[in-house]
Amino acid sequence: MTKKILPVIFFFLSLLAGAQNPVREDSLSPLQVVEKYVSPDGFPDKLKYFCCEMAREWQADSTFGQQLPKGVKRTCRLVYRDSIHAAVSVWLRDSAISRDYYFYLVKEKRWTI
């Protein structure tokens, strides 16, 4: 009887351990990734969120948002999202100029620009 119960106990203990320490996936949404990238405060973990055409950003010591003048207003809006694709629009403006940018993101382990 004890030999049959022991595997069951180990099974339930392993389930409990997994519930307390779940594998955590990055929780930033596509909108949050882009907001951090265009923020004047910088994006410390930016390399985790860049892919493909953004390769030139890997060597940059600042983000797009840090390169903009402090007075530029930034408005980010999620335009489209499904399970693996997303598009975010960014409206940058000050008293003289208004520009729209669009960021395309793909999800693998996390959302990447």
PDB file of N, CA and C in Angstrom:
ATOM      1  N   MET A   1       0.816  -1.190   0.000  1.00  0.00           N
ATOM      2  CA  MET A   1       0.000   0.000   0.000  1.00  0.00           C
ATOM      3  C   MET A   1       0.864   1.261   0.000  1.00  0.00           C
ATOM      4  N   THR A   2       1.934   1.263   0.804  1.00  0.00           N
ATOM      5  CA  THR A   2       2.825   2.424   0.901  1.00  0.00           C
ATOM      6  C   THR A   2       3.522   2.677  -0.417  1.00  0.00           C
ATOM      7  N   LYS A   3       3.877   1.636  -1.145  1.00  0.00           N
ATOM      8  CA  LYS A   3       4.569   1.788  -2.423  1.00  0.00           C
ATOM      9  C   LYS A   3       3.670   2.459  -3.462  1.00  0.00           C
ATOM     10  N   LYS A   4       2.376   2.277  -3.363  1.00  0.00           N
ATOM     11  CA  LYS A   4       1.450   2.898  -4.305  1.00  0.00           C
ATOM     12  C   LYS A   4       1.183   4.357  -3.951  1.00  0.00           C
ATOM     13  N   ILE A   5       1.203   4.684  -2.701  1.00  0.00           N
ATOM     14  CA  ILE A   5       0.897   6.040  -2.251  1.00  0.00           C
ATOM     15  C   ILE A   5       2.085   6.977  -2.459  1.00  0.00           C
ATOM     16  N   LEU A   6       3.293   6.462  -2.315  1.00  0.00           N
ATOM     17  CA  LEU A   6       4.495   7.307  -2.413  1.00  0.00           C
ATOM     18  C   LEU A   6       4.601   8.054  -3.746  1.00  0.00           C
ATOM     19  N   PRO A   7       4.419   7.412  -4.908  1.00  0.00           N
ATOM     20  CA  PRO A   7       4.481   8.174  -6.170  1.00  0.00           C
ATOM     21  C   PRO A   7       3.394   9.255  -6.263  1.00  0.00           C
ATOM     22  N   VAL A   8       2.227   8.979  -5.700  1.00  0.00           N
ATOM     23  CA  VAL A   8       1.139   9.947  -5.728  1.00  0.00           C
ATOM     24  C   VAL A   8       1.515  11.176  -4.897  1.00  0.00           C
ATOM     25  N   ILE A   9       2.135  10.957  -3.739  1.00  0.00           N
ATOM     26  CA  ILE A   9       2.569  12.060  -2.885  1.00  0.00           C
ATOM     27  C   ILE A   9       3.608  12.902  -3.604  1.00  0.00           C
ATOM     28  N   PHE A  10       4.583  12.269  -4.243  1.00  0.00           N
ATOM     29  CA  PHE A  10       5.609  13.007  -4.985  1.00  0.00           C
ATOM     30  C   PHE A  10       5.002  13.811  -6.129  1.00  0.00           C
ATOM     31  N   PHE A  11       4.021  13.233  -6.793  1.00  0.00           N
ATOM     32  CA  PHE A  11       3.349  13.936  -7.881  1.00  0.00           C
ATOM     33  C   PHE A  11       2.684  15.226  -7.372  1.00  0.00           C
ATOM     34  N   PHE A  12       1.936  15.111  -6.270  1.00  0.00           N
ATOM     35  CA  PHE A  12       1.265  16.297  -5.730  1.00  0.00           C
ATOM     36  C   PHE A  12       2.257  17.321  -5.177  1.00  0.00           C
ATOM     37  N   LEU A  13       3.344  16.874  -4.592  1.00  0.00           N
ATOM     38  CA  LEU A  13       4.370  17.797  -4.110  1.00  0.00           C
ATOM     39  C   LEU A  13       5.017  18.550  -5.272  1.00  0.00           C
ATOM     40  N   SER A  14       5.246  17.869  -6.389  1.00  0.00           N
ATOM     41  CA  SER A  14       5.828  18.539  -7.550  1.00  0.00           C
ATOM     42  C   SER A  14       4.845  19.556  -8.139  1.00  0.00           C
ATOM     43  N   LEU A  15       3.562  19.264  -8.110  1.00  0.00           N
ATOM     44  CA  LEU A  15       2.557  20.228  -8.564  1.00  0.00           C
ATOM     45  C   LEU A  15       2.543  21.464  -7.666  1.00  0.00           C
ATOM     46  N   LEU A  16       2.619  21.253  -6.381  1.00  0.00           N
ATOM     47  CA  LEU A  16       2.648  22.377  -5.449  1.00  0.00           C
ATOM     48  C   LEU A  16       3.886  23.232  -5.648  1.00  0.00           C
ATOM     49  N   ALA A  17       5.023  22.611  -5.846  1.00  0.00           N
ATOM     50  CA  ALA A  17       6.261  23.367  -6.069  1.00  0.00           C
ATOM     51  C   ALA A  17       6.161  24.182  -7.350  1.00  0.00           C
ATOM     52  N   GLY A  18       5.581  23.613  -8.393  1.00  0.00           N
ATOM     53  CA  GLY A  18       5.410  24.337  -9.653  1.00  0.00           C
ATOM     54  C   GLY A  18       4.440  25.491  -9.524  1.00  0.00           C
ATOM     55  N   ALA A  19       3.423  25.356  -8.718  1.00  0.00           N
ATOM     56  CA  ALA A  19       2.446  26.426  -8.526  1.00  0.00           C
ATOM     57  C   ALA A  19       3.053  27.593  -7.757  1.00  0.00           C
ATOM     58  N   GLN A  20       3.977  27.294  -6.849  1.00  0.00           N
ATOM     59  CA  GLN A  20       4.598  28.355  -6.071  1.00  0.00           C
ATOM     60  C   GLN A  20       5.715  29.046  -6.832  1.00  0.00           C
ATOM     61  N   ASN A  21       6.345  28.350  -7.769  1.00  0.00           N
ATOM     62  CA  ASN A  21       7.445  28.904  -8.556  1.00  0.00           C
ATOM     63  C   ASN A  21       7.177  28.732 -10.043  1.00  0.00           C
ATOM     64  N   PRO A  22       6.136  29.372 -10.557  1.00  0.00           N
ATOM     65  CA  PRO A  22       5.835  29.188 -11.987  1.00  0.00           C
ATOM     66  C   PRO A  22       6.916  29.819 -12.853  1.00  0.00           C
ATOM     67  N   VAL A  23       7.070  29.269 -14.041  1.00  0.00           N
ATOM     68  CA  VAL A  23       7.998  29.858 -15.000  1.00  0.00           C
ATOM     69  C   VAL A  23       7.396  31.187 -15.417  1.00  0.00           C
ATOM     70  N   ARG A  24       8.130  32.253 -15.213  1.00  0.00           N
ATOM     71  CA  ARG A  24       7.588  33.585 -15.455  1.00  0.00           C
ATOM     72  C   ARG A  24       8.018  34.101 -16.820  1.00  0.00           C
ATOM     73  N   GLU A  25       7.048  34.425 -17.596  1.00  0.00           N
ATOM     74  CA  GLU A  25       7.288  35.021 -18.901  1.00  0.00           C
ATOM     75  C   GLU A  25       7.280  36.538 -18.728  1.00  0.00           C
ATOM     76  N   ASP A  26       8.003  37.235 -19.569  1.00  0.00           N
ATOM     77  CA  ASP A  26       8.010  38.685 -19.493  1.00  0.00           C
ATOM     78  C   ASP A  26       6.583  39.196 -19.596  1.00  0.00           C
ATOM     79  N   SER A  27       6.234  40.149 -18.756  1.00  0.00           N
ATOM     80  CA  SER A  27       4.846  40.578 -18.706  1.00  0.00           C
ATOM     81  C   SER A  27       4.588  41.928 -19.379  1.00  0.00           C
ATOM     82  N   LEU A  28       5.579  42.508 -20.053  1.00  0.00           N
ATOM     83  CA  LEU A  28       5.342  43.788 -20.728  1.00  0.00           C
ATOM     84  C   LEU A  28       4.478  43.575 -21.964  1.00  0.00           C
ATOM     85  N   SER A  29       3.466  44.389 -22.074  1.00  0.00           N
ATOM     86  CA  SER A  29       2.601  44.340 -23.250  1.00  0.00           C
ATOM     87  C   SER A  29       3.290  45.075 -24.399  1.00  0.00           C
ATOM     88  N   PRO A  30       2.813  44.926 -25.638  1.00  0.00           N
ATOM     89  CA  PRO A  30       3.406  45.668 -26.755  1.00  0.00           C
ATOM     90  C   PRO A  30       3.373  47.179 -26.508  1.00  0.00           C
ATOM     91  N   LEU A  31       2.270  47.675 -25.969  1.00  0.00           N
ATOM     92  CA  LEU A  31       2.155  49.099 -25.688  1.00  0.00           C
ATOM     93  C   LEU A  31       3.208  49.542 -24.669  1.00  0.00           C
ATOM     94  N   GLN A  32       3.420  48.753 -23.621  1.00  0.00           N
ATOM     95  CA  GLN A  32       4.414  49.095 -22.602  1.00  0.00           C
ATOM     96  C   GLN A  32       5.834  49.094 -23.172  1.00  0.00           C
ATOM     97  N   VAL A  33       6.127  48.149 -24.049  1.00  0.00           N
ATOM     98  CA  VAL A  33       7.466  48.088 -24.656  1.00  0.00           C
ATOM     99  C   VAL A  33       7.740  49.381 -25.430  1.00  0.00           C
ATOM    100  N   VAL A  34       6.790  49.786 -26.250  1.00  0.00           N
ATOM    101  CA  VAL A  34       6.977  50.999 -27.057  1.00  0.00           C
ATOM    102  C   VAL A  34       6.998  52.235 -26.165  1.00  0.00           C
ATOM    103  N   GLU A  35       6.132  52.293 -25.174  1.00  0.00           N
ATOM    104  CA  GLU A  35       6.143  53.440 -24.256  1.00  0.00           C
ATOM    105  C   GLU A  35       7.504  53.596 -23.578  1.00  0.00           C
ATOM    106  N   LYS A  36       8.102  52.495 -23.178  1.00  0.00           N
ATOM    107  CA  LYS A  36       9.426  52.566 -22.553  1.00  0.00           C
ATOM    108  C   LYS A  36      10.485  53.015 -23.557  1.00  0.00           C
ATOM    109  N   TYR A  37      10.363  52.568 -24.802  1.00  0.00           N
ATOM    110  CA  TYR A  37      11.344  52.923 -25.824  1.00  0.00           C
ATOM    111  C   TYR A  37      11.298  54.411 -26.169  1.00  0.00           C
ATOM    112  N   VAL A  38      10.116  55.012 -26.162  1.00  0.00           N
ATOM    113  CA  VAL A  38      10.006  56.430 -26.502  1.00  0.00           C
ATOM    114  C   VAL A  38      10.012  57.333 -25.262  1.00  0.00           C
ATOM    115  N   SER A  39      10.142  56.748 -24.099  1.00  0.00           N
ATOM    116  CA  SER A  39      10.165  57.516 -22.858  1.00  0.00           C
ATOM    117  C   SER A  39      11.456  58.328 -22.727  1.00  0.00           C
ATOM    118  N   PRO A  40      11.389  59.528 -22.165  1.00  0.00           N
ATOM    119  CA  PRO A  40      12.614  60.304 -21.941  1.00  0.00           C
ATOM    120  C   PRO A  40      13.473  59.706 -20.826  1.00  0.00           C
ATOM    121  N   ASP A  41      12.905  58.783 -20.056  1.00  0.00           N
ATOM    122  CA  ASP A  41      13.621  58.176 -18.928  1.00  0.00           C
ATOM    123  C   ASP A  41      14.518  57.013 -19.318  1.00  0.00           C
ATOM    124  N   GLY A  42      14.430  56.555 -20.541  1.00  0.00           N
ATOM    125  CA  GLY A  42      15.256  55.429 -20.980  1.00  0.00           C
ATOM    126  C   GLY A  42      14.554  54.092 -20.787  1.00  0.00           C
ATOM    127  N   PHE A  43      15.231  53.048 -21.221  1.00  0.00           N
ATOM    128  CA  PHE A  43      14.691  51.696 -21.210  1.00  0.00           C
ATOM    129  C   PHE A  43      15.847  50.748 -20.893  1.00  0.00           C
ATOM    130  N   PRO A  44      16.143  50.529 -19.606  1.00  0.00           N
ATOM    131  CA  PRO A  44      17.322  49.756 -19.213  1.00  0.00           C
ATOM    132  C   PRO A  44      17.422  48.362 -19.841  1.00  0.00           C
ATOM    133  N   ASP A  45      16.315  47.659 -20.012  1.00  0.00           N
ATOM    134  CA  ASP A  45      16.343  46.293 -20.555  1.00  0.00           C
ATOM    135  C   ASP A  45      16.042  46.251 -22.048  1.00  0.00           C
ATOM    136  N   LYS A  46      16.325  47.323 -22.742  1.00  0.00           N
ATOM    137  CA  LYS A  46      15.900  47.442 -24.141  1.00  0.00           C
ATOM    138  C   LYS A  46      16.410  46.310 -25.031  1.00  0.00           C
ATOM    139  N   LEU A  47      17.569  45.778 -24.778  1.00  0.00           N
ATOM    140  CA  LEU A  47      18.131  44.754 -25.668  1.00  0.00           C
ATOM    141  C   LEU A  47      17.269  43.500 -25.736  1.00  0.00           C
ATOM    142  N   LYS A  48      16.531  43.208 -24.677  1.00  0.00           N
ATOM    143  CA  LYS A  48      15.657  42.033 -24.672  1.00  0.00           C
ATOM    144  C   LYS A  48      14.470  42.217 -25.608  1.00  0.00           C
ATOM    145  N   TYR A  49      14.191  43.448 -25.978  1.00  0.00           N
ATOM    146  CA  TYR A  49      12.973  43.757 -26.729  1.00  0.00           C
ATOM    147  C   TYR A  49      13.233  44.188 -28.166  1.00  0.00           C
ATOM    148  N   PHE A  50      14.466  44.036 -28.639  1.00  0.00           N
ATOM    149  CA  PHE A  50      14.809  44.429 -30.009  1.00  0.00           C
ATOM    150  C   PHE A  50      15.109  43.203 -30.852  1.00  0.00           C
ATOM    151  N   CYS A  51      14.733  43.298 -32.090  1.00  0.00           N
ATOM    152  CA  CYS A  51      14.965  42.210 -33.031  1.00  0.00           C
ATOM    153  C   CYS A  51      15.176  42.808 -34.416  1.00  0.00           C
ATOM    154  N   CYS A  52      15.799  42.039 -35.265  1.00  0.00           N
ATOM    155  CA  CYS A  52      15.842  42.303 -36.702  1.00  0.00           C
ATOM    156  C   CYS A  52      16.345  43.702 -37.073  1.00  0.00           C
ATOM    157  N   GLU A  53      15.468  44.544 -37.620  1.00  0.00           N
ATOM    158  CA  GLU A  53      15.880  45.872 -38.077  1.00  0.00           C
ATOM    159  C   GLU A  53      16.355  46.765 -36.940  1.00  0.00           C
ATOM    160  N   MET A  54      16.059  46.398 -35.718  1.00  0.00           N
ATOM    161  CA  MET A  54      16.464  47.199 -34.561  1.00  0.00           C
ATOM    162  C   MET A  54      17.889  46.868 -34.119  1.00  0.00           C
ATOM    163  N   ALA A  55      18.601  46.069 -34.886  1.00  0.00           N
ATOM    164  CA  ALA A  55      19.962  45.654 -34.507  1.00  0.00           C
ATOM    165  C   ALA A  55      20.883  46.841 -34.270  1.00  0.00           C
ATOM    166  N   ARG A  56      20.707  47.915 -35.007  1.00  0.00           N
ATOM    167  CA  ARG A  56      21.583  49.084 -34.824  1.00  0.00           C
ATOM    168  C   ARG A  56      21.388  49.707 -33.440  1.00  0.00           C
ATOM    169  N   GLU A  57      20.244  49.461 -32.835  1.00  0.00           N
ATOM    170  CA  GLU A  57      19.965  49.993 -31.502  1.00  0.00           C
ATOM    171  C   GLU A  57      20.749  49.251 -30.415  1.00  0.00           C
ATOM    172  N   TRP A  58      21.246  48.058 -30.718  1.00  0.00           N
ATOM    173  CA  TRP A  58      21.955  47.273 -29.710  1.00  0.00           C
ATOM    174  C   TRP A  58      23.205  47.994 -29.224  1.00  0.00           C
ATOM    175  N   GLN A  59      23.851  48.758 -30.087  1.00  0.00           N
ATOM    176  CA  GLN A  59      25.064  49.465 -29.697  1.00  0.00           C
ATOM    177  C   GLN A  59      24.777  50.880 -29.180  1.00  0.00           C
ATOM    178  N   ALA A  60      23.589  51.374 -29.384  1.00  0.00           N
ATOM    179  CA  ALA A  60      23.271  52.748 -28.973  1.00  0.00           C
ATOM    180  C   ALA A  60      23.245  52.856 -27.447  1.00  0.00           C
ATOM    181  N   ASP A  61      23.785  53.949 -26.940  1.00  0.00           N
ATOM    182  CA  ASP A  61      23.785  54.138 -25.489  1.00  0.00           C
ATOM    183  C   ASP A  61      22.547  54.876 -24.992  1.00  0.00           C
ATOM    184  N   SER A  62      21.634  55.221 -25.897  1.00  0.00           N
ATOM    185  CA  SER A  62      20.382  55.859 -25.498  1.00  0.00           C
ATOM    186  C   SER A  62      19.258  55.323 -26.387  1.00  0.00           C
ATOM    187  N   THR A  63      18.042  55.583 -25.958  1.00  0.00           N
ATOM    188  CA  THR A  63      16.885  55.146 -26.744  1.00  0.00           C
ATOM    189  C   THR A  63      16.356  56.309 -27.570  1.00  0.00           C
ATOM    190  N   PHE A  64      15.433  56.011 -28.437  1.00  0.00           N
ATOM    191  CA  PHE A  64      14.797  57.021 -29.270  1.00  0.00           C
ATOM    192  C   PHE A  64      14.198  58.127 -28.392  1.00  0.00           C
ATOM    193  N   GLY A  65      13.502  57.741 -27.339  1.00  0.00           N
ATOM    194  CA  GLY A  65      12.872  58.708 -26.452  1.00  0.00           C
ATOM    195  C   GLY A  65      13.861  59.619 -25.749  1.00  0.00           C
ATOM    196  N   GLN A  66      15.034  59.106 -25.419  1.00  0.00           N
ATOM    197  CA  GLN A  66      16.053  59.919 -24.761  1.00  0.00           C
ATOM    198  C   GLN A  66      16.684  60.919 -25.726  1.00  0.00           C
ATOM    199  N   GLN A  67      16.655  60.621 -26.999  1.00  0.00           N
ATOM    200  CA  GLN A  67      17.250  61.506 -27.999  1.00  0.00           C
ATOM    201  C   GLN A  67      16.329  62.681 -28.356  1.00  0.00           C
ATOM    202  N   LEU A  68      15.057  62.560 -28.028  1.00  0.00           N
ATOM    203  CA  LEU A  68      14.102  63.635 -28.317  1.00  0.00           C
ATOM    204  C   LEU A  68      14.221  64.737 -27.269  1.00  0.00           C
ATOM    205  N   PRO A  69      13.934  65.973 -27.656  1.00  0.00           N
ATOM    206  CA  PRO A  69      13.918  67.057 -26.668  1.00  0.00           C
ATOM    207  C   PRO A  69      12.894  66.763 -25.568  1.00  0.00           C
ATOM    208  N   LYS A  70      13.172  67.214 -24.370  1.00  0.00           N
ATOM    209  CA  LYS A  70      12.296  66.943 -23.214  1.00  0.00           C
ATOM    210  C   LYS A  70      10.883  67.478 -23.408  1.00  0.00           C
ATOM    211  N   GLY A  71      10.711  68.552 -24.165  1.00  0.00           N
ATOM    212  CA  GLY A  71       9.397  69.159 -24.344  1.00  0.00           C
ATOM    213  C   GLY A  71       8.477  68.426 -25.298  1.00  0.00           C
ATOM    214  N   VAL A  72       8.970  67.403 -25.975  1.00  0.00           N
ATOM    215  CA  VAL A  72       8.145  66.656 -26.928  1.00  0.00           C
ATOM    216  C   VAL A  72       7.121  65.822 -26.166  1.00  0.00           C
ATOM    217  N   LYS A  73       5.860  65.964 -26.550  1.00  0.00           N
ATOM    218  CA  LYS A  73       4.797  65.160 -25.952  1.00  0.00           C
ATOM    219  C   LYS A  73       4.691  63.857 -26.715  1.00  0.00           C
ATOM    220  N   ARG A  74       4.473  62.793 -25.980  1.00  0.00           N
ATOM    221  CA  ARG A  74       4.415  61.456 -26.566  1.00  0.00           C
ATOM    222  C   ARG A  74       3.070  60.822 -26.248  1.00  0.00           C
ATOM    223  N   THR A  75       2.384  60.336 -27.272  1.00  0.00           N
ATOM    224  CA  THR A  75       1.133  59.610 -27.070  1.00  0.00           C
ATOM    225  C   THR A  75       1.244  58.284 -27.805  1.00  0.00           C
ATOM    226  N   CYS A  76       1.143  57.187 -27.054  1.00  0.00           N
ATOM    227  CA  CYS A  76       1.230  55.842 -27.632  1.00  0.00           C
ATOM    228  C   CYS A  76      -0.145  55.192 -27.584  1.00  0.00           C
ATOM    229  N   ARG A  77      -0.464  54.454 -28.648  1.00  0.00           N
ATOM    230  CA  ARG A  77      -1.769  53.801 -28.740  1.00  0.00           C
ATOM    231  C   ARG A  77      -1.619  52.454 -29.432  1.00  0.00           C
ATOM    232  N   LEU A  78      -2.199  51.433 -28.841  1.00  0.00           N
ATOM    233  CA  LEU A  78      -2.207  50.114 -29.455  1.00  0.00           C
ATOM    234  C   LEU A  78      -3.170  50.139 -30.632  1.00  0.00           C
ATOM    235  N   VAL A  79      -2.661  49.831 -31.813  1.00  0.00           N
ATOM    236  CA  VAL A  79      -3.476  49.859 -33.024  1.00  0.00           C
ATOM    237  C   VAL A  79      -4.030  48.472 -33.338  1.00  0.00           C
ATOM    238  N   TYR A  80      -3.202  47.452 -33.131  1.00  0.00           N
ATOM    239  CA  TYR A  80      -3.592  46.082 -33.470  1.00  0.00           C
ATOM    240  C   TYR A  80      -2.842  45.111 -32.581  1.00  0.00           C
ATOM    241  N   ARG A  81      -3.497  44.016 -32.210  1.00  0.00           N
ATOM    242  CA  ARG A  81      -2.814  42.960 -31.460  1.00  0.00           C
ATOM    243  C   ARG A  81      -3.565  41.656 -31.624  1.00  0.00           C
ATOM    244  N   ASP A  82      -2.804  40.603 -31.930  1.00  0.00           N
ATOM    245  CA  ASP A  82      -3.331  39.251 -31.842  1.00  0.00           C
ATOM    246  C   ASP A  82      -2.338  38.475 -30.980  1.00  0.00           C
ATOM    247  N   SER A  83      -2.306  37.173 -31.075  1.00  0.00           N
ATOM    248  CA  SER A  83      -1.448  36.403 -30.172  1.00  0.00           C
ATOM    249  C   SER A  83       0.050  36.535 -30.474  1.00  0.00           C
ATOM    250  N   ILE A  84       0.437  36.877 -31.703  1.00  0.00           N
ATOM    251  CA  ILE A  84       1.873  36.972 -32.015  1.00  0.00           C
ATOM    252  C   ILE A  84       2.289  38.253 -32.740  1.00  0.00           C
ATOM    253  N   HIS A  85       1.351  39.110 -33.111  1.00  0.00           N
ATOM    254  CA  HIS A  85       1.668  40.366 -33.803  1.00  0.00           C
ATOM    255  C   HIS A  85       0.999  41.536 -33.098  1.00  0.00           C
ATOM    256  N   ALA A  86       1.645  42.692 -33.162  1.00  0.00           N
ATOM    257  CA  ALA A  86       1.042  43.901 -32.606  1.00  0.00           C
ATOM    258  C   ALA A  86       1.585  45.113 -33.341  1.00  0.00           C
ATOM    259  N   ALA A  87       0.802  46.165 -33.361  1.00  0.00           N
ATOM    260  CA  ALA A  87       1.227  47.446 -33.929  1.00  0.00           C
ATOM    261  C   ALA A  87       0.849  48.535 -32.934  1.00  0.00           C
ATOM    262  N   VAL A  88       1.808  49.444 -32.715  1.00  0.00           N
ATOM    263  CA  VAL A  88       1.601  50.547 -31.786  1.00  0.00           C
ATOM    264  C   VAL A  88       1.928  51.844 -32.516  1.00  0.00           C
ATOM    265  N   SER A  89       1.030  52.815 -32.411  1.00  0.00           N
ATOM    266  CA  SER A  89       1.302  54.126 -33.011  1.00  0.00           C
ATOM    267  C   SER A  89       1.844  55.046 -31.925  1.00  0.00           C
ATOM    268  N   VAL A  90       2.741  55.943 -32.346  1.00  0.00           N
ATOM    269  CA  VAL A  90       3.306  56.938 -31.444  1.00  0.00           C
ATOM    270  C   VAL A  90       3.166  58.297 -32.115  1.00  0.00           C
ATOM    271  N   TRP A  91       2.518  59.197 -31.416  1.00  0.00           N
ATOM    272  CA  TRP A  91       2.343  60.565 -31.905  1.00  0.00           C
ATOM    273  C   TRP A  91       3.273  61.452 -31.096  1.00  0.00           C
ATOM    274  N   LEU A  92       4.255  62.056 -31.780  1.00  0.00           N
ATOM    275  CA  LEU A  92       5.215  62.961 -31.147  1.00  0.00           C
ATOM    276  C   LEU A  92       4.905  64.371 -31.608  1.00  0.00           C
ATOM    277  N   ARG A  93       4.856  65.301 -30.669  1.00  0.00           N
ATOM    278  CA  ARG A  93       4.517  66.669 -31.051  1.00  0.00           C
ATOM    279  C   ARG A  93       5.086  67.665 -30.040  1.00  0.00           C
ATOM    280  N   ASP A  94       5.355  68.836 -30.561  1.00  0.00           N
ATOM    281  CA  ASP A  94       5.678  69.996 -29.730  1.00  0.00           C
ATOM    282  C   ASP A  94       4.995  71.196 -30.379  1.00  0.00           C
ATOM    283  N   SER A  95       5.405  72.387 -30.057  1.00  0.00           N
ATOM    284  CA  SER A  95       4.707  73.560 -30.588  1.00  0.00           C
ATOM    285  C   SER A  95       4.927  73.763 -32.086  1.00  0.00           C
ATOM    286  N   ALA A  96       5.950  73.150 -32.653  1.00  0.00           N
ATOM    287  CA  ALA A  96       6.266  73.391 -34.065  1.00  0.00           C
ATOM    288  C   ALA A  96       6.062  72.176 -34.966  1.00  0.00           C
ATOM    289  N   ILE A  97       6.188  70.977 -34.440  1.00  0.00           N
ATOM    290  CA  ILE A  97       6.188  69.774 -35.281  1.00  0.00           C
ATOM    291  C   ILE A  97       5.268  68.709 -34.696  1.00  0.00           C
ATOM    292  N   SER A  98       4.665  67.931 -35.594  1.00  0.00           N
ATOM    293  CA  SER A  98       3.845  66.792 -35.209  1.00  0.00           C
ATOM    294  C   SER A  98       4.207  65.628 -36.124  1.00  0.00           C
ATOM    295  N   ARG A  99       4.563  64.489 -35.544  1.00  0.00           N
ATOM    296  CA  ARG A  99       4.960  63.315 -36.348  1.00  0.00           C
ATOM    297  C   ARG A  99       4.307  62.054 -35.786  1.00  0.00           C
ATOM    298  N   ASP A 100       3.962  61.146 -36.683  1.00  0.00           N
ATOM    299  CA  ASP A 100       3.440  59.839 -36.301  1.00  0.00           C
ATOM    300  C   ASP A 100       4.456  58.770 -36.654  1.00  0.00           C
ATOM    301  N   TYR A 101       4.634  57.811 -35.751  1.00  0.00           N
ATOM    302  CA  TYR A 101       5.491  56.651 -35.987  1.00  0.00           C
ATOM    303  C   TYR A 101       4.680  55.407 -35.666  1.00  0.00           C
ATOM    304  N   TYR A 102       5.015  54.311 -36.330  1.00  0.00           N
ATOM    305  CA  TYR A 102       4.340  53.052 -36.075  1.00  0.00           C
ATOM    306  C   TYR A 102       5.389  51.986 -35.792  1.00  0.00           C
ATOM    307  N   PHE A 103       5.155  51.222 -34.746  1.00  0.00           N
ATOM    308  CA  PHE A 103       6.062  50.150 -34.355  1.00  0.00           C
ATOM    309  C   PHE A 103       5.349  48.821 -34.526  1.00  0.00           C
ATOM    310  N   TYR A 104       6.050  47.887 -35.159  1.00  0.00           N
ATOM    311  CA  TYR A 104       5.533  46.541 -35.368  1.00  0.00           C
ATOM    312  C   TYR A 104       6.246  45.620 -34.393  1.00  0.00           C
ATOM    313  N   LEU A 105       5.501  44.827 -33.633  1.00  0.00           N
ATOM    314  CA  LEU A 105       6.083  43.922 -32.652  1.00  0.00           C
ATOM    315  C   LEU A 105       5.671  42.492 -32.938  1.00  0.00           C
ATOM    316  N   VAL A 106       6.554  41.567 -32.607  1.00  0.00           N
ATOM    317  CA  VAL A 106       6.306  40.135 -32.759  1.00  0.00           C
ATOM    318  C   VAL A 106       6.557  39.483 -31.410  1.00  0.00           C
ATOM    319  N   LYS A 107       5.736  38.511 -31.060  1.00  0.00           N
ATOM    320  CA  LYS A 107       5.932  37.825 -29.790  1.00  0.00           C
ATOM    321  C   LYS A 107       6.513  36.446 -30.017  1.00  0.00           C
ATOM    322  N   GLU A 108       7.646  36.214 -29.375  1.00  0.00           N
ATOM    323  CA  GLU A 108       8.218  34.874 -29.275  1.00  0.00           C
ATOM    324  C   GLU A 108       8.192  34.550 -27.781  1.00  0.00           C
ATOM    325  N   LYS A 109       9.306  34.736 -27.083  1.00  0.00           N
ATOM    326  CA  LYS A 109       9.286  34.613 -25.621  1.00  0.00           C
ATOM    327  C   LYS A 109       8.691  35.878 -25.009  1.00  0.00           C
ATOM    328  N   ARG A 110       8.927  37.002 -25.650  1.00  0.00           N
ATOM    329  CA  ARG A 110       8.425  38.303 -25.211  1.00  0.00           C
ATOM    330  C   ARG A 110       8.129  39.117 -26.441  1.00  0.00           C
ATOM    331  N   TRP A 111       7.485  40.244 -26.262  1.00  0.00           N
ATOM    332  CA  TRP A 111       7.206  41.147 -27.386  1.00  0.00           C
ATOM    333  C   TRP A 111       8.485  41.868 -27.783  1.00  0.00           C
ATOM    334  N   THR A 112       8.826  41.821 -29.072  1.00  0.00           N
ATOM    335  CA  THR A 112      10.022  42.503 -29.570  1.00  0.00           C
ATOM    336  C   THR A 112       9.649  43.442 -30.704  1.00  0.00           C
ATOM    337  N   ILE A 113      10.345  44.579 -30.733  1.00  0.00           N
ATOM    338  CA  ILE A 113      10.159  45.564 -31.796  1.00  0.00           C
ATOM    339  C   ILE A 113      10.947  45.112 -33.007  1.00  0.00           C
TER     340      ILE A 113
END
